[in-house]
Coordinates of C-alpha atoms in Angstrom, one line a residue:
M194 CA -31.3 -75.6 10.7
A195 CA -27.8 -74.1 10.6
N196 CA -27.3 -70.5 9.7
L197 CA -27.4 -70.3 5.9
L198 CA -26.9 -66.6 5.2
T199 CA -24.3 -64.4 7.0
G200 CA -24.7 -60.9 5.6
I201 CA -25.2 -58.6 2.7
Q202 CA -22.4 -59.3 0.2
Q203 CA -23.3 -56.5 -2.2
I204 CA -26.1 -54.5 -3.9
G205 CA -26.1 -54.4 -7.7
I206 CA -26.3 -50.9 -9.1
G207 CA -26.8 -50.4 -12.8
V208 CA -24.9 -47.2 -14.0
P209 CA -23.9 -45.7 -17.4
D210 CA -20.2 -45.4 -16.4
A211 CA -18.7 -47.8 -13.9
G212 CA -15.4 -46.0 -13.5
A213 CA -17.1 -42.7 -12.8
A214 CA -19.6 -44.3 -10.4
F215 CA -16.7 -46.0 -8.5
S216 CA -15.0 -42.7 -8.1
W217 CA -18.2 -41.1 -6.6
Y218 CA -18.8 -44.0 -4.1
N219 CA -15.2 -43.9 -3.2
K220 CA -15.1 -40.2 -2.5
H221 CA -18.5 -39.8 -0.7
L222 CA -19.0 -43.2 1.1
G223 CA -15.5 -44.7 1.4
L224 CA -16.3 -47.7 -0.8
N225 CA -12.7 -47.6 -2.0
V226 CA -11.5 -51.2 -2.3
P227 CA -12.3 -52.8 -5.7
V228 CA -12.4 -56.5 -4.9
F229 CA -12.7 -57.2 -8.6
D230 CA -13.0 -55.2 -11.8
D231 CA -14.3 -57.6 -14.4
V232 CA -15.4 -57.3 -18.1
A233 CA -17.4 -60.3 -19.3
R234 CA -20.6 -61.6 -20.9
A235 CA -23.5 -62.4 -18.5
E236 CA -24.5 -65.6 -20.3
L237 CA -26.2 -67.2 -17.3
M238 CA -28.5 -64.3 -16.6
T239 CA -30.7 -64.6 -19.8
P240 CA -33.8 -65.6 -17.7
H241 CA -33.7 -62.0 -16.4
T242 CA -32.4 -60.2 -19.5
N243 CA -35.2 -61.1 -22.0
G244 CA -32.9 -63.8 -23.5
I245 CA -30.2 -61.3 -24.4
V246 CA -26.7 -61.9 -23.3
R247 CA -25.4 -58.6 -21.8
E248 CA -21.8 -57.6 -22.1
R249 CA -20.8 -55.7 -18.9
R250 CA -18.2 -54.3 -16.7
A251 CA -18.6 -54.9 -13.0
I252 CA -16.7 -53.4 -10.1
L253 CA -17.2 -54.7 -6.6
A254 CA -16.4 -51.8 -4.3
V255 CA -16.2 -52.4 -0.5
N256 CA -15.4 -50.3 2.6
I257 CA -13.1 -52.1 4.9
A258 CA -14.8 -50.5 7.9
G259 CA -17.6 -53.1 7.4
G260 CA -20.8 -53.8 5.5
G261 CA -21.5 -55.2 2.1
G262 CA -20.2 -53.7 -1.1
A263 CA -21.6 -51.9 -4.1
E264 CA -21.5 -54.0 -7.3
I265 CA -21.2 -51.2 -9.8
W266 CA -22.6 -52.6 -13.0
E267 CA -22.2 -51.1 -16.5
S268 CA -24.0 -52.8 -19.4
K269 CA -22.0 -52.1 -22.5
D270 CA -24.1 -54.1 -25.0
P271 CA -27.0 -53.5 -25.1
L272 CA -26.9 -50.1 -23.6
P273 CA -28.9 -49.8 -20.3
I274 CA -32.3 -48.3 -20.1
A275 CA -33.3 -45.7 -17.5
P276 CA -36.6 -45.9 -15.6
P277 CA -39.3 -43.7 -17.3
E278 CA -39.7 -41.7 -14.0
Q279 CA -38.0 -41.4 -10.7
P280 CA -39.1 -44.2 -8.3
A281 CA -41.3 -43.2 -5.4
I282 CA -41.7 -44.6 -1.9
G283 CA -43.9 -47.7 -2.1
D284 CA -43.1 -48.5 -5.7
L285 CA -42.4 -52.2 -6.1
G286 CA -38.7 -53.2 -6.1
I287 CA -35.5 -52.0 -4.5
Y288 CA -36.1 -48.3 -3.7
A289 CA -32.9 -47.5 -1.7
A290 CA -29.7 -49.0 -0.4
K291 CA -29.0 -48.7 3.3
I292 CA -25.5 -47.3 4.0
K293 CA -24.2 -47.9 7.6
S294 CA -22.7 -45.1 9.6
S295 CA -21.1 -44.9 13.1
D296 CA -22.3 -41.3 13.4
V297 CA -25.1 -40.4 11.1
S298 CA -25.4 -36.7 12.3
K299 CA -21.6 -36.1 11.8
L300 CA -21.6 -37.8 8.4
A301 CA -24.7 -35.9 7.3
T302 CA -23.0 -32.6 8.3
D303 CA -19.8 -33.6 6.3
L304 CA -21.9 -34.4 3.2
G305 CA -24.2 -31.3 3.6
L306 CA -27.3 -33.4 4.3
K307 CA -30.4 -33.0 6.5
T308 CA -31.1 -35.6 9.2
A309 CA -34.5 -37.0 10.2
E310 CA -35.8 -39.4 12.8
S311 CA -36.8 -42.9 11.8
P312 CA -39.7 -44.8 13.3
A313 CA -37.1 -46.5 15.6
G314 CA -36.2 -43.1 17.0
E315 CA -32.7 -43.0 15.3
A316 CA -31.2 -40.4 13.0
I317 CA -31.2 -41.1 9.3
A318 CA -30.2 -39.1 6.2
W319 CA -30.9 -39.3 2.5
I320 CA -28.5 -38.9 -0.4
K321 CA -28.7 -39.7 -4.1
D322 CA -25.8 -40.8 -6.2
P323 CA -25.2 -38.9 -9.5
Y324 CA -27.6 -41.3 -11.3
G325 CA -30.6 -40.7 -9.1
N326 CA -30.2 -43.9 -7.0
Q327 CA -31.5 -43.2 -3.5
L328 CA -29.3 -44.1 -0.5
Q329 CA -30.4 -44.0 3.1
I330 CA -27.7 -43.5 5.7
V331 CA -28.5 -45.3 9.0
S332 CA -26.8 -46.1 12.3
D333 CA -25.3 -49.5 12.9
D334 CA -23.2 -51.1 15.6
S335 CA -21.5 -53.9 13.7
W336 CA -18.1 -52.9 12.5
F337 CA -14.9 -54.6 11.3
K338 CA -12.9 -51.4 12.0
K339 CA -14.3 -47.9 12.5
K340 CA -12.9 -45.1 10.4
S341 CA -12.7 -41.4 11.0
N342 CA -15.1 -40.6 8.2
N343 CA -18.0 -42.4 10.0
T344 CA -19.1 -44.4 7.0
G345 CA -19.3 -48.0 6.2
G346 CA -20.7 -50.3 3.5
V347 CA -24.2 -51.6 2.6
L348 CA -26.3 -52.7 5.6
G349 CA -29.4 -53.7 3.5
A350 CA -32.1 -52.2 1.4
I351 CA -35.6 -50.6 1.3
I352 CA -37.9 -52.7 -0.8
G353 CA -41.4 -51.8 -2.0
V354 CA -43.9 -54.7 -1.8
S355 CA -47.5 -55.2 -2.8
D356 CA -48.5 -57.8 -0.1
M357 CA -46.6 -57.5 3.2
E358 CA -47.5 -60.9 4.5
K359 CA -46.4 -62.7 1.4
S360 CA -43.1 -60.7 1.5
L361 CA -42.6 -61.5 5.2
A362 CA -42.9 -65.2 4.4
L363 CA -39.8 -64.8 2.2
Y364 CA -37.6 -62.2 4.0
K365 CA -38.5 -63.1 7.6
D366 CA -39.1 -66.8 7.4
T367 CA -37.2 -68.2 4.5
L368 CA -34.2 -65.8 4.6
G369 CA -34.2 -65.7 8.4
I370 CA -34.1 -61.9 8.8
A371 CA -36.4 -62.5 11.7
E372 CA -36.2 -59.7 14.2
V373 CA -39.0 -57.2 13.7
V374 CA -37.6 -53.8 14.8
Y375 CA -40.9 -52.0 14.0
D376 CA -44.2 -52.6 12.1
K377 CA -45.9 -49.3 11.7
T378 CA -48.6 -47.8 9.4
G379 CA -49.1 -44.1 8.7
V380 CA -47.5 -41.1 7.0
F381 CA -44.0 -40.6 8.2
S382 CA -41.9 -37.4 8.7
D383 CA -38.6 -39.1 7.7
L384 CA -40.1 -39.7 4.2
K385 CA -41.7 -36.4 3.6
D386 CA -38.9 -35.0 1.3
L387 CA -39.0 -38.0 -1.0
K388 CA -41.3 -38.6 -4.0
G389 CA -44.3 -40.5 -2.6
G390 CA -43.3 -39.5 0.9
D391 CA -46.9 -38.2 1.6
R392 CA -48.3 -41.7 1.0
K393 CA -49.8 -43.7 3.8
V394 CA -47.7 -46.8 4.0
R395 CA -47.0 -49.8 6.2
R396 CA -43.3 -50.2 7.1
V397 CA -41.7 -53.3 8.6
L398 CA -38.0 -53.1 9.5
L399 CA -36.4 -56.6 9.7
K400 CA -33.0 -57.2 11.2
K401 CA -30.6 -60.1 11.5
S402 CA -27.7 -59.6 13.8
E403 CA -24.2 -61.0 12.9
T404 CA -23.4 -64.4 14.0
A405 CA -19.8 -65.9 14.3
D406 CA -20.4 -68.0 11.2
G407 CA -18.6 -67.7 7.9
A408 CA -15.3 -66.3 6.6
F409 CA -16.4 -62.7 6.4
Y410 CA -19.0 -62.4 9.1
K411 CA -17.0 -59.7 10.9
L412 CA -16.8 -57.6 7.7
F413 CA -20.4 -58.0 6.6
G414 CA -22.0 -57.5 10.1
N415 CA -25.7 -57.0 10.6
I416 CA -28.5 -57.1 7.9
E417 CA -31.5 -54.7 7.7
I418 CA -34.3 -55.0 5.3
E419 CA -37.2 -52.5 5.3
L420 CA -40.3 -53.5 3.5
I421 CA -42.8 -50.8 2.5
Q422 CA -46.3 -51.3 1.3
A423 CA -48.5 -48.4 0.0
V424 CA -51.8 -48.8 1.8
D425 CA -53.9 -47.2 -0.9
G426 CA -52.1 -48.8 -3.9
G427 CA -51.4 -46.7 -7.0
V428 CA -47.8 -47.7 -7.2
N429 CA -45.4 -48.5 -10.1
T430 CA -43.0 -51.4 -10.6
I431 CA -39.5 -49.9 -10.7
M432 CA -38.1 -52.4 -13.2
K433 CA -41.3 -52.6 -15.4
D434 CA -40.4 -53.0 -19.1
R435 CA -36.7 -53.2 -18.1
S436 CA -34.4 -56.0 -17.2
W437 CA -31.5 -56.9 -15.0
G438 CA -28.5 -54.8 -15.9
D439 CA -30.5 -51.7 -16.7
L440 CA -30.1 -48.5 -14.7
G441 CA -30.9 -48.5 -11.0
F442 CA -30.8 -51.2 -8.3
I443 CA -30.8 -54.5 -10.1
H444 CA -30.4 -57.0 -7.2
L445 CA -29.6 -57.4 -3.5
C446 CA -26.9 -60.1 -2.8
F447 CA -26.6 -62.2 0.3
D448 CA -23.5 -64.2 1.4
C449 CA -24.5 -67.9 1.5
L450 CA -22.7 -70.7 3.5
D451 CA -24.5 -73.8 2.0
M452 CA -26.0 -73.3 -1.4
D453 CA -27.4 -76.8 -1.7
A454 CA -29.2 -76.5 1.7
F455 CA -30.5 -73.0 0.8
K456 CA -31.7 -74.2 -2.6
K457 CA -33.9 -76.8 -0.9
K458 CA -35.2 -74.4 1.7
A459 CA -36.0 -71.8 -0.9
A460 CA -37.8 -74.3 -3.2
D461 CA -39.8 -75.8 -0.3
S462 CA -40.9 -72.3 0.6
G463 CA -42.1 -71.6 -2.9
F464 CA -39.1 -69.6 -4.1
P465 CA -37.2 -71.8 -6.5
F466 CA -33.9 -70.7 -8.0
T467 CA -34.3 -68.9 -11.3
V468 CA -30.6 -68.9 -12.0
D469 CA -28.0 -71.3 -10.6
S470 CA -24.4 -71.3 -11.8
G471 CA -24.2 -74.9 -10.5
G472 CA -20.4 -75.1 -10.1
Y473 CA -17.6 -72.7 -9.8
F474 CA -18.0 -69.3 -11.5
G475 CA -15.0 -67.0 -11.8
M476 CA -15.0 -63.3 -11.7
S477 CA -11.6 -61.7 -12.0
D478 CA -9.6 -62.9 -8.9
A479 CA -12.7 -64.1 -7.0
G480 CA -15.1 -66.9 -7.7
G481 CA -17.8 -69.3 -6.3
R482 CA -21.4 -70.4 -7.0
F483 CA -24.2 -67.9 -7.4
S484 CA -28.0 -68.2 -7.7
Y485 CA -31.0 -65.9 -7.9
I486 CA -34.6 -66.0 -6.7
A487 CA -37.4 -63.5 -7.3
D488 CA -39.5 -62.1 -4.4
P489 CA -43.3 -62.1 -4.7
D490 CA -43.1 -58.8 -6.8
G491 CA -40.3 -60.0 -9.0
T492 CA -37.5 -58.2 -7.2
L493 CA -34.2 -60.1 -7.8
L494 CA -32.2 -61.5 -4.9
E495 CA -28.8 -63.0 -5.4
F496 CA -27.0 -65.5 -3.2
V497 CA -23.2 -66.2 -3.5
E498 CA -21.3 -69.1 -1.9
T499 CA -17.8 -67.7 -2.1
H500 CA -15.1 -70.3 -2.9
K501 CA -12.1 -68.2 -3.8
V502 CA -11.2 -64.7 -2.7
P503 CA -8.1 -62.7 -3.1
V504 CA -6.4 -61.9 0.3
F505 CA -3.0 -60.8 -1.0
K506 CA -4.2 -59.3 -4.3
K507 CA -1.0 -57.4 -5.1
L508 CA 0.9 -60.7 -4.7
N509 CA -1.8 -62.6 -6.7
I510 CA -2.5 -64.8 -3.7
S511 CA -6.0 -66.1 -3.0
I512 CA -7.6 -68.5 -0.5
D513 CA -9.8 -71.5 -1.1
L514 CA -12.7 -71.2 1.4
K515 CA -14.2 -74.6 0.5
K516 CA -11.0 -76.4 1.4
R517 CA -10.6 -74.2 4.5
G518 CA -14.2 -74.7 5.6
M519 CA -17.1 -72.4 4.6
R520 CA -18.2 -71.6 8.2
K521 CA -14.7 -70.9 9.7
P522 CA -14.1 -67.2 10.2
L523 CA -11.0 -65.7 8.7
P524 CA -8.6 -64.0 11.1
N525 CA -8.9 -60.2 11.2
W526 CA -5.4 -59.7 9.8
M527 CA -6.3 -61.7 6.7
I528 CA -9.6 -59.8 6.1
G529 CA -7.6 -56.6 6.6
T530 CA -5.4 -57.4 3.6
L531 CA -8.4 -56.6 1.3
G532 CA -7.7 -53.0 2.3
W533 CA -4.3 -53.2 0.6
G534 CA -6.2 -52.6 -2.6
K535 CA -7.6 -49.3 -1.5
V536 CA -7.8 -46.6 -4.2
E537 CA -7.4 -43.1 -3.0
A538 CA -10.3 -40.8 -3.9

């Protein structure tokens, strides 16, 4: 089957103040290009908001160096609910976003962080945003353009699961993130400073290398998903008694090249769409079709087939990717025009 997913488009992060959150991600991680800044009612998301239509502000912030963006999401009505306690390693759901770096040690020094060694033998570092959301800085070799601050966008996520084999059936087989970088069980030194870091866990790191397929494949680059299962149980569900749009990581979004084909594959694999915009859905200057599925533990995964994207935003010029061809890469100079919208920290 042809490649259906090309990269991480964004990770959704529920925050109490979208503007302040954008400023933090801009200053510390170089996510400084707001592709859109949109206020609307999330009417299609009621299957995951207890039937309540949330009014929200969403800012999609990207780093032109490469990687996915942060969709900074502020629920204005109803006000968002915080988790009752800080999530721990092994808790079910999205525990951390993976932020790519061309030099983890240098970036860690610049940010005043300690480094540790991952099970793959590479340097990693941990940082929290002002709202307690955990971020893991990791090394990656897929870049649109390297920058002097050694940081890029979102490479993937760490996701707590209750049954590794069931989760691998989705992430590895259905989504095609098929390379197993490691599959190890134990207590790990790179987790020791985190809540729950003394738990015995099974860790499986999955990777999908970039392929020359899709308009933004050079910008999105590789995908990494790390699944973590607590061996002895006793874990919480991060989004328990809360819903999409509340505080914390609310979804992980993949760039999709053929939504109809993916919808069939997902349904045939036992993961039917829970939300499907069906046709074109606009968001500020961008638009397309989006859908959601839930993983075996209820973690929400979004898929976006982009139809319209601003490439000369200051001139109000966009490109229709459906007319151009969904699989045809955009030239570097055209992708680079997204950087014209950079906001100085």
